Coordinates of C-alpha atoms in Angstrom, one line a residue:
X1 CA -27.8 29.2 -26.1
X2 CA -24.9 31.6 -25.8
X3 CA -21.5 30.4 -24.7
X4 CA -18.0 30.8 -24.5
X5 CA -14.5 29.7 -23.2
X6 CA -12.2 32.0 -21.4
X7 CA -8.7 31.1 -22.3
X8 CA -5.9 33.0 -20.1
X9 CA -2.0 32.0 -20.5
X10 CA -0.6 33.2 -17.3
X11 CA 3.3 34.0 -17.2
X12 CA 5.0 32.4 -14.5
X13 CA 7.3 34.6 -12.6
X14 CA 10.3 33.0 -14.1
X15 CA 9.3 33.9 -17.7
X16 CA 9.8 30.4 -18.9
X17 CA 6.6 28.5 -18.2
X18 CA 2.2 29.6 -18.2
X19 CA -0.6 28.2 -16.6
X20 CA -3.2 27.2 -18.7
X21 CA -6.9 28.8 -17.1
X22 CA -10.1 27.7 -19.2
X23 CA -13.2 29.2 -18.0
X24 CA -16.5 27.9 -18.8
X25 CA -18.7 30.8 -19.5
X26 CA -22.3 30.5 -20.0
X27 CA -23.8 31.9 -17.0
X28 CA -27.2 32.3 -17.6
X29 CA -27.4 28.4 -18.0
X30 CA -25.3 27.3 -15.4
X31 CA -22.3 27.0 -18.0
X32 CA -23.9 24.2 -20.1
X33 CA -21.9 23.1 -23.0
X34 CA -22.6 24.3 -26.6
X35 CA -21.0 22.6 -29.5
X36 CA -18.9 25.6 -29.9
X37 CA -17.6 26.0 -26.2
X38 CA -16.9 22.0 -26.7
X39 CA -14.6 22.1 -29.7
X40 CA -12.8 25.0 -28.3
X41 CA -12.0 24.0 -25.3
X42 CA -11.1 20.5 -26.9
X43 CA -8.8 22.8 -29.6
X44 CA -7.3 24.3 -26.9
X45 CA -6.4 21.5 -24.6
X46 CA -4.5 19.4 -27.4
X47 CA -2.8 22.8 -28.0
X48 CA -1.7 23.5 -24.1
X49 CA -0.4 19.7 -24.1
X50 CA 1.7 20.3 -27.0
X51 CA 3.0 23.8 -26.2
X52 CA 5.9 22.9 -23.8
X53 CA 5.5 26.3 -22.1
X54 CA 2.5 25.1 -20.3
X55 CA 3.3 23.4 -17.0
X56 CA -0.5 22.5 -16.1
X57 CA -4.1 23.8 -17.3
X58 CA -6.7 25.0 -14.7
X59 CA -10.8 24.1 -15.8
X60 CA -13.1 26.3 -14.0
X61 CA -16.7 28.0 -14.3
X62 CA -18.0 31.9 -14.9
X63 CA -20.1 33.0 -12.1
X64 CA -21.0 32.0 -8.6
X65 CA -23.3 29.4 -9.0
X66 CA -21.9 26.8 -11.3
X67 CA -18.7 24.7 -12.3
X68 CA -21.2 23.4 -15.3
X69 CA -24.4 21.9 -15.0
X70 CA -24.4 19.8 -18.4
X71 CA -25.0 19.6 -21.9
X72 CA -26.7 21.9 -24.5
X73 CA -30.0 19.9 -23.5
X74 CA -32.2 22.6 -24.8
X75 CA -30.2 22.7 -28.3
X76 CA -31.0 18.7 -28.6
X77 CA -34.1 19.4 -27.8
X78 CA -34.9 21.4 -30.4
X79 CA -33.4 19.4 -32.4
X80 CA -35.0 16.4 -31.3
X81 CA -38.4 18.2 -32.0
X82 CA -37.9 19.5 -35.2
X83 CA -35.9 17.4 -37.4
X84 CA -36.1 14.0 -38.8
X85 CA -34.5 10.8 -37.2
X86 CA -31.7 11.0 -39.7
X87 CA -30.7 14.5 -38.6
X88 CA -30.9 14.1 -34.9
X89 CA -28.6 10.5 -35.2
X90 CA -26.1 13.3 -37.3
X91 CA -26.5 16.0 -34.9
X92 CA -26.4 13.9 -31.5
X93 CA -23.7 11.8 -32.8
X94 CA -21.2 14.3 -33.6
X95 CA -22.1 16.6 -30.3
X96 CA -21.4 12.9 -28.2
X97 CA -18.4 11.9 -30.2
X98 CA -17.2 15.6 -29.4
X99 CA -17.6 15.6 -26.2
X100 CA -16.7 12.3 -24.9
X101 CA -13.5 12.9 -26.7
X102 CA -12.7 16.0 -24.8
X103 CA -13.4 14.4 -21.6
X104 CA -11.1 11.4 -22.8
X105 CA -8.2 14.0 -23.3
X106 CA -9.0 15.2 -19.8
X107 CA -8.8 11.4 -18.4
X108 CA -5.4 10.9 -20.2
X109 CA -3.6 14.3 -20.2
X110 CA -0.1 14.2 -19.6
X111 CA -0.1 17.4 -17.7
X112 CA -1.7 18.1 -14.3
X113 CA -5.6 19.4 -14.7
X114 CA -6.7 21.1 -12.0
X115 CA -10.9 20.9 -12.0
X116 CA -12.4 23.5 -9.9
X117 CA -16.0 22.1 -9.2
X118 CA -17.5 25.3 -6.8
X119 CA -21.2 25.0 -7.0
X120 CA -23.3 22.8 -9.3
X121 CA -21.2 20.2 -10.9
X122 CA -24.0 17.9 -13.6
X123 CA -23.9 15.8 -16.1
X124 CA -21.6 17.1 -19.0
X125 CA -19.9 18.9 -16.3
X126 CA -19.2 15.5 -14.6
X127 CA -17.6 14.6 -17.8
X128 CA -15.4 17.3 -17.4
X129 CA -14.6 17.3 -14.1
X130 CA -14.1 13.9 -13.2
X131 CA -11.1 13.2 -15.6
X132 CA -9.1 15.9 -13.8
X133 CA -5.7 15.1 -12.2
X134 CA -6.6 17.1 -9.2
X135 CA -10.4 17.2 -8.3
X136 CA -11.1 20.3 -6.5
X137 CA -14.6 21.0 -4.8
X138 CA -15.8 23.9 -2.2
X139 CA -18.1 24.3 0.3
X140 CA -20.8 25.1 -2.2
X141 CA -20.4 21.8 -4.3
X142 CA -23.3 20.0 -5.4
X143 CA -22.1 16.7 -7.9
X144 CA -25.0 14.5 -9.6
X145 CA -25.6 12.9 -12.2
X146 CA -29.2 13.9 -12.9
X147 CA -30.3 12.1 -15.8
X148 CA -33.0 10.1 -14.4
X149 CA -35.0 12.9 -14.2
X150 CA -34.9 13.8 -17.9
X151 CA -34.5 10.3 -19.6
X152 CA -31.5 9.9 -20.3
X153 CA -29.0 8.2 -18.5
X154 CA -25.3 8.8 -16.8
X155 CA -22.9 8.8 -19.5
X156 CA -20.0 11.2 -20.6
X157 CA -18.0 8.1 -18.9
X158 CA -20.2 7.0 -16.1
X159 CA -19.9 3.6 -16.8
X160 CA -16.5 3.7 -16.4
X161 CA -15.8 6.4 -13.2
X162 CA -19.3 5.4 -10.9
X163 CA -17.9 2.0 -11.5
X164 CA -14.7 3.0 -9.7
X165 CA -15.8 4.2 -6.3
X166 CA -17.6 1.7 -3.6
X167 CA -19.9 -1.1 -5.1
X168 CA -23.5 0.1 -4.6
X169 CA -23.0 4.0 -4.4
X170 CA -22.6 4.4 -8.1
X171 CA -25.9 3.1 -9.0
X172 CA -27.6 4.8 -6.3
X173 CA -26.4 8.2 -7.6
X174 CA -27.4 6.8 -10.8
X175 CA -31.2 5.5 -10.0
X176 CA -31.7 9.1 -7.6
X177 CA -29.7 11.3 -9.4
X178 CA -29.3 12.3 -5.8
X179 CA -26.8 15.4 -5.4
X180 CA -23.7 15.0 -3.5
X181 CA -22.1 17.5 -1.3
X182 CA -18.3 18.4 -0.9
X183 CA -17.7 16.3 1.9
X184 CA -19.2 12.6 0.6
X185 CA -17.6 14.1 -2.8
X186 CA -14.0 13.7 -0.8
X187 CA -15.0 10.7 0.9
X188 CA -16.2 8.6 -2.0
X189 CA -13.5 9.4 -4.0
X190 CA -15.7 11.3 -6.5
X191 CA -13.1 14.5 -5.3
X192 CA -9.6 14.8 -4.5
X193 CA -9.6 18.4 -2.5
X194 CA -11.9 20.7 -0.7
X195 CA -10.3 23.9 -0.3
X196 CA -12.5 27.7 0.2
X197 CA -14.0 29.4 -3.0
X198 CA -11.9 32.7 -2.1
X199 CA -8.3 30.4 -2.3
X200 CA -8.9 30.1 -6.1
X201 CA -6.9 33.3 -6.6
X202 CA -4.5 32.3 -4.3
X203 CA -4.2 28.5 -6.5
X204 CA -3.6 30.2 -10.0
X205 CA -0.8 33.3 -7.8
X206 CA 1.0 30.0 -5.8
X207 CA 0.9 28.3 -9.6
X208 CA 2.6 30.9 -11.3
X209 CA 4.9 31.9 -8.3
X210 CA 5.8 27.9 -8.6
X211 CA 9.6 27.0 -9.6
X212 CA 8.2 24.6 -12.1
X213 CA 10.9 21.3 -13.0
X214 CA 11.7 20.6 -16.3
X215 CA 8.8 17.7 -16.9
X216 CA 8.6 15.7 -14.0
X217 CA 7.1 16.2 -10.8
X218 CA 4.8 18.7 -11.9
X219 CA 2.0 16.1 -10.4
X220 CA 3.4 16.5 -7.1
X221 CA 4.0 19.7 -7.2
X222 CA 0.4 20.2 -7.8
X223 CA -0.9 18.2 -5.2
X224 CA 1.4 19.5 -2.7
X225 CA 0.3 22.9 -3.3
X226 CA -3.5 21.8 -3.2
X227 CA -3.0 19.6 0.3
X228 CA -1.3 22.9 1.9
X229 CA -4.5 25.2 0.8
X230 CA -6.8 22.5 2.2
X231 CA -5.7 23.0 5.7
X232 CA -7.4 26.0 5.7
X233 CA -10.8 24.7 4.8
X234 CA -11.0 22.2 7.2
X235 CA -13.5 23.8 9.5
X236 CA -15.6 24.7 6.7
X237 CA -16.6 21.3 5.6
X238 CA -20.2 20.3 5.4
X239 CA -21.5 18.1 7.5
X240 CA -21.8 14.4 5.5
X241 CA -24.9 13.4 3.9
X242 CA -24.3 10.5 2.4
X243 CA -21.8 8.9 4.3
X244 CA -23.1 8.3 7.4
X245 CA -26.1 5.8 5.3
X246 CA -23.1 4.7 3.4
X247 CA -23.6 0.9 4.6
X248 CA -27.0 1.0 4.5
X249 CA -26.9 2.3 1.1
X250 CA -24.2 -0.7 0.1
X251 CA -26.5 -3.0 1.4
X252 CA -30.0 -1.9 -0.2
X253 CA -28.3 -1.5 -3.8
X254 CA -26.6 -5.4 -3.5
X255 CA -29.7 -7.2 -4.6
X256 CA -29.8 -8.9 -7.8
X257 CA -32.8 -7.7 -8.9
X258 CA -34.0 -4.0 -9.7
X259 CA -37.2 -4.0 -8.5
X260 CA -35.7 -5.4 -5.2
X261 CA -33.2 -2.5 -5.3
X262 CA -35.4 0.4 -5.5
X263 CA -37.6 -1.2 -3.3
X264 CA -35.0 -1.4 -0.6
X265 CA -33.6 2.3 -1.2
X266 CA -37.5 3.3 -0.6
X267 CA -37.1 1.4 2.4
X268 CA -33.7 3.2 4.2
X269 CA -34.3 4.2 7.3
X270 CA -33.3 7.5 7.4
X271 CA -35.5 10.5 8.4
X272 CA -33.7 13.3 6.0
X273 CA -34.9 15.5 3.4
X274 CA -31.7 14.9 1.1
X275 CA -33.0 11.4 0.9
X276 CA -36.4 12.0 0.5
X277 CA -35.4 13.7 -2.5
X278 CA -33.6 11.1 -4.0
X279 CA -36.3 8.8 -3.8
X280 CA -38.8 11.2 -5.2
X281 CA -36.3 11.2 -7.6
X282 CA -35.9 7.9 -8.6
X283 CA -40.2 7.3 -7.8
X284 CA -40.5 10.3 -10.8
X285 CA -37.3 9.0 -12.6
X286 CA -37.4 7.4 -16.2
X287 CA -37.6 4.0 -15.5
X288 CA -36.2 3.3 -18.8
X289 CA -33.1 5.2 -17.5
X290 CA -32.9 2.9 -13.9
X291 CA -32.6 0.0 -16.4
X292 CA -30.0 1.2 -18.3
X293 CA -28.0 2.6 -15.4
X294 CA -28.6 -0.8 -13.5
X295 CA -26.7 -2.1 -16.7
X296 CA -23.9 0.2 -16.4
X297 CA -23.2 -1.2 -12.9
X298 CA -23.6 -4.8 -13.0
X299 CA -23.1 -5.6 -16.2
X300 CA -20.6 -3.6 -17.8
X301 CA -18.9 -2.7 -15.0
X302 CA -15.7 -4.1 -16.6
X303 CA -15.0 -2.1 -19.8
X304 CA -12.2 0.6 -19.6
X305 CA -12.6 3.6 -20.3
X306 CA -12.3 3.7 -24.3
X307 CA -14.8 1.1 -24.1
X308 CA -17.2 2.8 -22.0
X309 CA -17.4 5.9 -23.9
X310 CA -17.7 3.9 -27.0
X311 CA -21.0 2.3 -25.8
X312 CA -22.2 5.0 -24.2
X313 CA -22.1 7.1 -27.9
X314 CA -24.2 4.8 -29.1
X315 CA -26.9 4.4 -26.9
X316 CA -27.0 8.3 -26.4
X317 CA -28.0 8.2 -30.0
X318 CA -30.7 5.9 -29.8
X319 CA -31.8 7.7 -26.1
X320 CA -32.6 10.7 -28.4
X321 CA -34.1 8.5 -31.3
X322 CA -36.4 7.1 -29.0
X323 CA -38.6 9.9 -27.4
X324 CA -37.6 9.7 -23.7
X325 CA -34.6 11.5 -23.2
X326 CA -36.9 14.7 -25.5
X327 CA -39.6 14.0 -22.9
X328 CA -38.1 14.0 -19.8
X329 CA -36.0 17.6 -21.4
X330 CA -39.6 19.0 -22.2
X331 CA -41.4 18.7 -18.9
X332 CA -38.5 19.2 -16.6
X333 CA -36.6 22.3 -18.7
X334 CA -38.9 23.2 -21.5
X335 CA -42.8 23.6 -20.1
X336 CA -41.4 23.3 -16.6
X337 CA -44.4 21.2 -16.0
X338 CA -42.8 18.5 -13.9
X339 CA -45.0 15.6 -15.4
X340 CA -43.0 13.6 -17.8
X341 CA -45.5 11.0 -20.3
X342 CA -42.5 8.0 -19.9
X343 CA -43.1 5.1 -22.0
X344 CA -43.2 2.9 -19.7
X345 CA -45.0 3.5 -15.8
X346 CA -43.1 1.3 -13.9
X347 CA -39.7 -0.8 -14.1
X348 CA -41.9 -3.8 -14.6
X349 CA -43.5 -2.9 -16.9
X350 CA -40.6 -1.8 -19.2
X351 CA -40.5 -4.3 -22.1
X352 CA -36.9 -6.1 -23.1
X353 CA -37.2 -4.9 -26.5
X354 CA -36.7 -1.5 -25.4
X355 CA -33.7 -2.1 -23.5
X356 CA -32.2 -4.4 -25.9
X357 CA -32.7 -1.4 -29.1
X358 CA -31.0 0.7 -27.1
X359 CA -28.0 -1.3 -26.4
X360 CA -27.0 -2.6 -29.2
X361 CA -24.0 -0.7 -31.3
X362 CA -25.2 1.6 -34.0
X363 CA -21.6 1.0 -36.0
X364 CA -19.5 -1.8 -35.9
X365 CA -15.9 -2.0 -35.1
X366 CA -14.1 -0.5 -38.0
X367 CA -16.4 2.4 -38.0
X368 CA -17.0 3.4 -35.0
X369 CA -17.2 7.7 -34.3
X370 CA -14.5 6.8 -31.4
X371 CA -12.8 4.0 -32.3
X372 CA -9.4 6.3 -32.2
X373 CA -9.6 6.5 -28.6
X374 CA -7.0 3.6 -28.5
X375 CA -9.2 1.0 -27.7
X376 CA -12.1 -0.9 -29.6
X377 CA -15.0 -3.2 -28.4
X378 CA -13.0 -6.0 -27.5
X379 CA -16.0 -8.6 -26.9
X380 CA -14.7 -11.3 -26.1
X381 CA -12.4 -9.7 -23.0
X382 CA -15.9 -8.4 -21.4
X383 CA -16.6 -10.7 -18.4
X384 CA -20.3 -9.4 -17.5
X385 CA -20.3 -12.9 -15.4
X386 CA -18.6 -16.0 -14.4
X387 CA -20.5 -17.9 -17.1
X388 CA -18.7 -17.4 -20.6
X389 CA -21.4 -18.6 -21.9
X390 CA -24.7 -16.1 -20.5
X391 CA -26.9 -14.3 -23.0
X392 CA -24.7 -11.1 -22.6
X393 CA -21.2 -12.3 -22.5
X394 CA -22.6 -13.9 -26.2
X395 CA -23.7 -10.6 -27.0
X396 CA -20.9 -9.0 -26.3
X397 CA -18.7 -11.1 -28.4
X398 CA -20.9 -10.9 -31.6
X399 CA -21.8 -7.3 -31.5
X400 CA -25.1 -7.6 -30.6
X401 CA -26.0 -8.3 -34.2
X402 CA -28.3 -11.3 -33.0
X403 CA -31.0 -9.1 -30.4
X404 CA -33.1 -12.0 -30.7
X405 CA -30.7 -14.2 -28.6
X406 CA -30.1 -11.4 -26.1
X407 CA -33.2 -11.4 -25.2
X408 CA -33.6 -15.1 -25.3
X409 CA -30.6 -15.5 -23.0
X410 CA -29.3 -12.5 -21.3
X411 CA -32.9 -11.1 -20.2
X412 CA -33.7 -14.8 -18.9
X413 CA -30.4 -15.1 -17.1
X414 CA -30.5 -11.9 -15.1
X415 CA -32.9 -10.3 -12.5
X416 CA -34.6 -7.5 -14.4
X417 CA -38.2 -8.8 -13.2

C-alpha cells in the first residue's frame, strides 16, 4: 500500500512563528496508515513540539472523501497469512506500539492540534483524530469505529475516549460499528466544531494571519478562531441521527447482560435505515469482538489513558494471533465476499477461554512495548466493581497470570450468559 505525509511549515505573516499542516495522503485507500506514514508523522510531531517556531500543527486528509479510514489492514493481512505466529506477534506489535504512541502524543501535545475529520473518519483515523485539541468535522463526516465487522475490536484508545462520552453510546458504536454523522459527532462530544469543507483554506490563511502570543493562549486563540468560522455552517448541519434515539439507546445498552443488550438494541423502535444498518451490523458482527468491546465499557471503563493503550497492545496482538481479526479482513476487504467463517456463531456460544487468552498481558510490567507512556498497569487502583474482591479486580491486581481463577471468578460473577 502506497502512502505518504505531506508536511507544510507555513510562515506566519509576522516572520516569527509557522503553522504546522500534516496531510495524510493515501488516496486510493481512504488514507489508511502504513508503517511508514505512521513513524513520520510521529517524527514529525515530536519535532514541531520542540521547534518553538511552531505555534500549532494542523492534521488533515488528501482528497475528498477521507480524513482516514484506518490502519494498513491489508498489510496485516498479508502478513497474518503468510508468516508464522512469531512473526506476526513482531510485526503487529511494533505497527500497535507505533501507533498508539503517536496517538498518545496527539492526546498530550502541548500545542493546539487542530484534526480536520471531512469525510470518512475509521478506526486508526479515530486514533488520530480523537486526541486533537480542537476536533473539527464537516458536513460530510462519517465517524465509526468499525471493527465489529472485521474482528477486531475498537482500540487505538477506545477504551479510554468511548468511555468518556454518555454511558451506553460508547458501546453501542462499539457493538454496531454504526457511523456517526457531524451533528451527533458535536453533540456527543465525539467533536468539538462543525465548520464548511471550503473554510479549510480560510483556517490555515486566519492561522498564519494570527498575532500569535509568546506561549500562552494559543488554546484560545485557536478555539476562538474555530467558534467564529462555525457561525457560518450553522445552516448546513445535518439533520441528527442518533440523537433523537439517544435515550432509548441509553436505556437498551444499561442491562447487565450482553445477550440482553443486543437483544434490546434489535428491539429500538425506530423505523430508520441508519439503524437498520447498525443492527445488521452488529447481527453480522464478530461476536468475539461484542465481548471484548462489552469489556471495554463496563469493565475497564476506569483505566486512563496510558493504561488503556497498554491493554489494548496486547490484546491486538493476540486478535491477530487468533484468526478472527484475518477473517473478518478477508471477507470484508480481501475476497469482498461478505461472509465471515467466525469462530464462534453466536455471543452464547463464545467460550470463556477465548475471551480470557485474549485479555491477558502478553509482557509484564517492566517490559511492556508502552510502558514509557508515563503510566504502568497499576492493578490494584483498577475498580472494575464495588467488590475488591470479584474475579476481575483479582485479575487485575496479579496480571492475569492465574486465567484459571478468572474464569473461575470473574466469568461467574458477571452477566456474559
Amino acid at each position: 500500500m502506497a502512502g505518504k505525509v505531506i508536511f507544510e511549515e507555513p510562515t506566519c505573516h509576522d516572520s516569527s512563528y509557522k503553522i504546522g499542516i500534516a496531510t495524510l495522503s493515501n488516496v486510493s485507500s481512504l488514507n489508511a496508515l502504513t508503517y511508514d506514514m505512521i513513524e513520520n508523522l510521529y517524527q514529525q510531531l515530536i519535532e514541531w513540539q520542540c521547534n518553538p517556531q511552531i505555534v500549532c500543527v494542523v492534521l488533515n486528509g488528501a482528497g475528498a472523501k477521507a480524513f482516514c479510514a484506518g490502519g494498513d489492514v491489508r498489510t496485516m493481512y498479508k502478513v497474518m497469512s503468510e508468516k508464522n505466529d512469531d512473526d506476526i506477534a513482531q510485526f503487529c506489535t511494533d505497527y500497535f506500539s507505533l501507533e498508539y504512541r503517536c496517538d498518545h502524543l496527539i492526546h498530550k501535545y502541548k500545542k493546539p492540534v487542530i484534526a480536520w475529520g471531512a469525510g470518512f473518519v475509521m478506526g486508526g483515523g479515530m486514533g488520530l483524530f480523537m486526541g486533537a485539541s480542537h476536533r473539527v468535522v464537516t458536513p460530510s463526516s462519517k465517524l465509526a469505529m468499525p471493527e465489529v465487522s472485521i474482528g477486531l475490536y475498537p482500540d487505538v484508545g477506545a477504551t479510554w475516549f468511548l468511555n468518556q462520552i454518555d454511558e451506553g453510546i460508547g458501546l453501542f458504536l462499539g457493538l454496531t460499528g454504526m457511523s456517526v454523522n457531524a451533528s451527533d459527532s458535536v453533540d456527543l462530544g465525539l467533536a468539538d466544531y462543525l465548520l464548511l469543507e471550503e473554510q479549510f483554506e480560510e483556517l490555515t490563511t486566519l492561522l498564519c494571519t494570527t498575532h500569535w502570543p509568546d506561549n500562552a493562549h494559543r488554546h484560545e486563540i485557536v478555539s476562538d478562531t474555530l467558534s467564529n468560522l462555525q457561525i457560518f455552517a450553522a445552516e448546513s448541519r445535518p439533520a441528527n441521527q442518533l440523537m433523537p434515539f439517544k435515550m432509548q439507546i441509553e436505556l437498551a445498552c444499561s442491562h447487565p447482560d450482553l445477550y440482553m443488550i443486543v437483544q434490546n438494541i434489535k428491539a429500538i423502535n425506530c423505523e430508520e435505515k441508519w439503524l437498520d444498518k447498525a443492527i445488521t451490523n452488529m447481527v453480522s458482527g464478530s461476536p468475539i469482538t461484542e465481548y471484548i468491546c462489552f469489556l471495554q465499557m463496563r469493565h475497564y471503563n476506569k483505566l486512563s489513558l496510558e493504561e488503556s493503550f497498554q491493554l489494548e497492545l496486547s490484546m491486538s496482538v493476540r486478535c491477530a494471533l487468533l484468526g478472527e481479526f484475518k477473517e473478518g479482513v478477508r471477507a470484508r476487504l480481501i475476497d469482498k465476499d461478505g461472509m465471515p467463517n467466525w469462530k464462534f456463531d453466536s455471543i452464547e456460544s463464545v467460550d470463556r477461554e477465548t475471551i480470557d487468552t485474549l485479555i491477558t498481558p502478553l509482557w509484564t510490567v517492566d517490559n511492556h512495548p508502552l510502558n514509557g507512556l508515563g503510566a504502568s498497569y497499576r492493578m490494584s487502583e483498577i475498580r472494575e466493581s464495588d467488590d475488591e474482591n470479584s474475579g476481575f479486580c483479582r485479575a487485575w491486581k496479579h496480571g492475569f497470570a492465574n486465567g484459571s481463577e478468572l474464569i473461575k471468578s470473574g466469568f461467574q460473577s458477571t452477566s456474559f450468559r
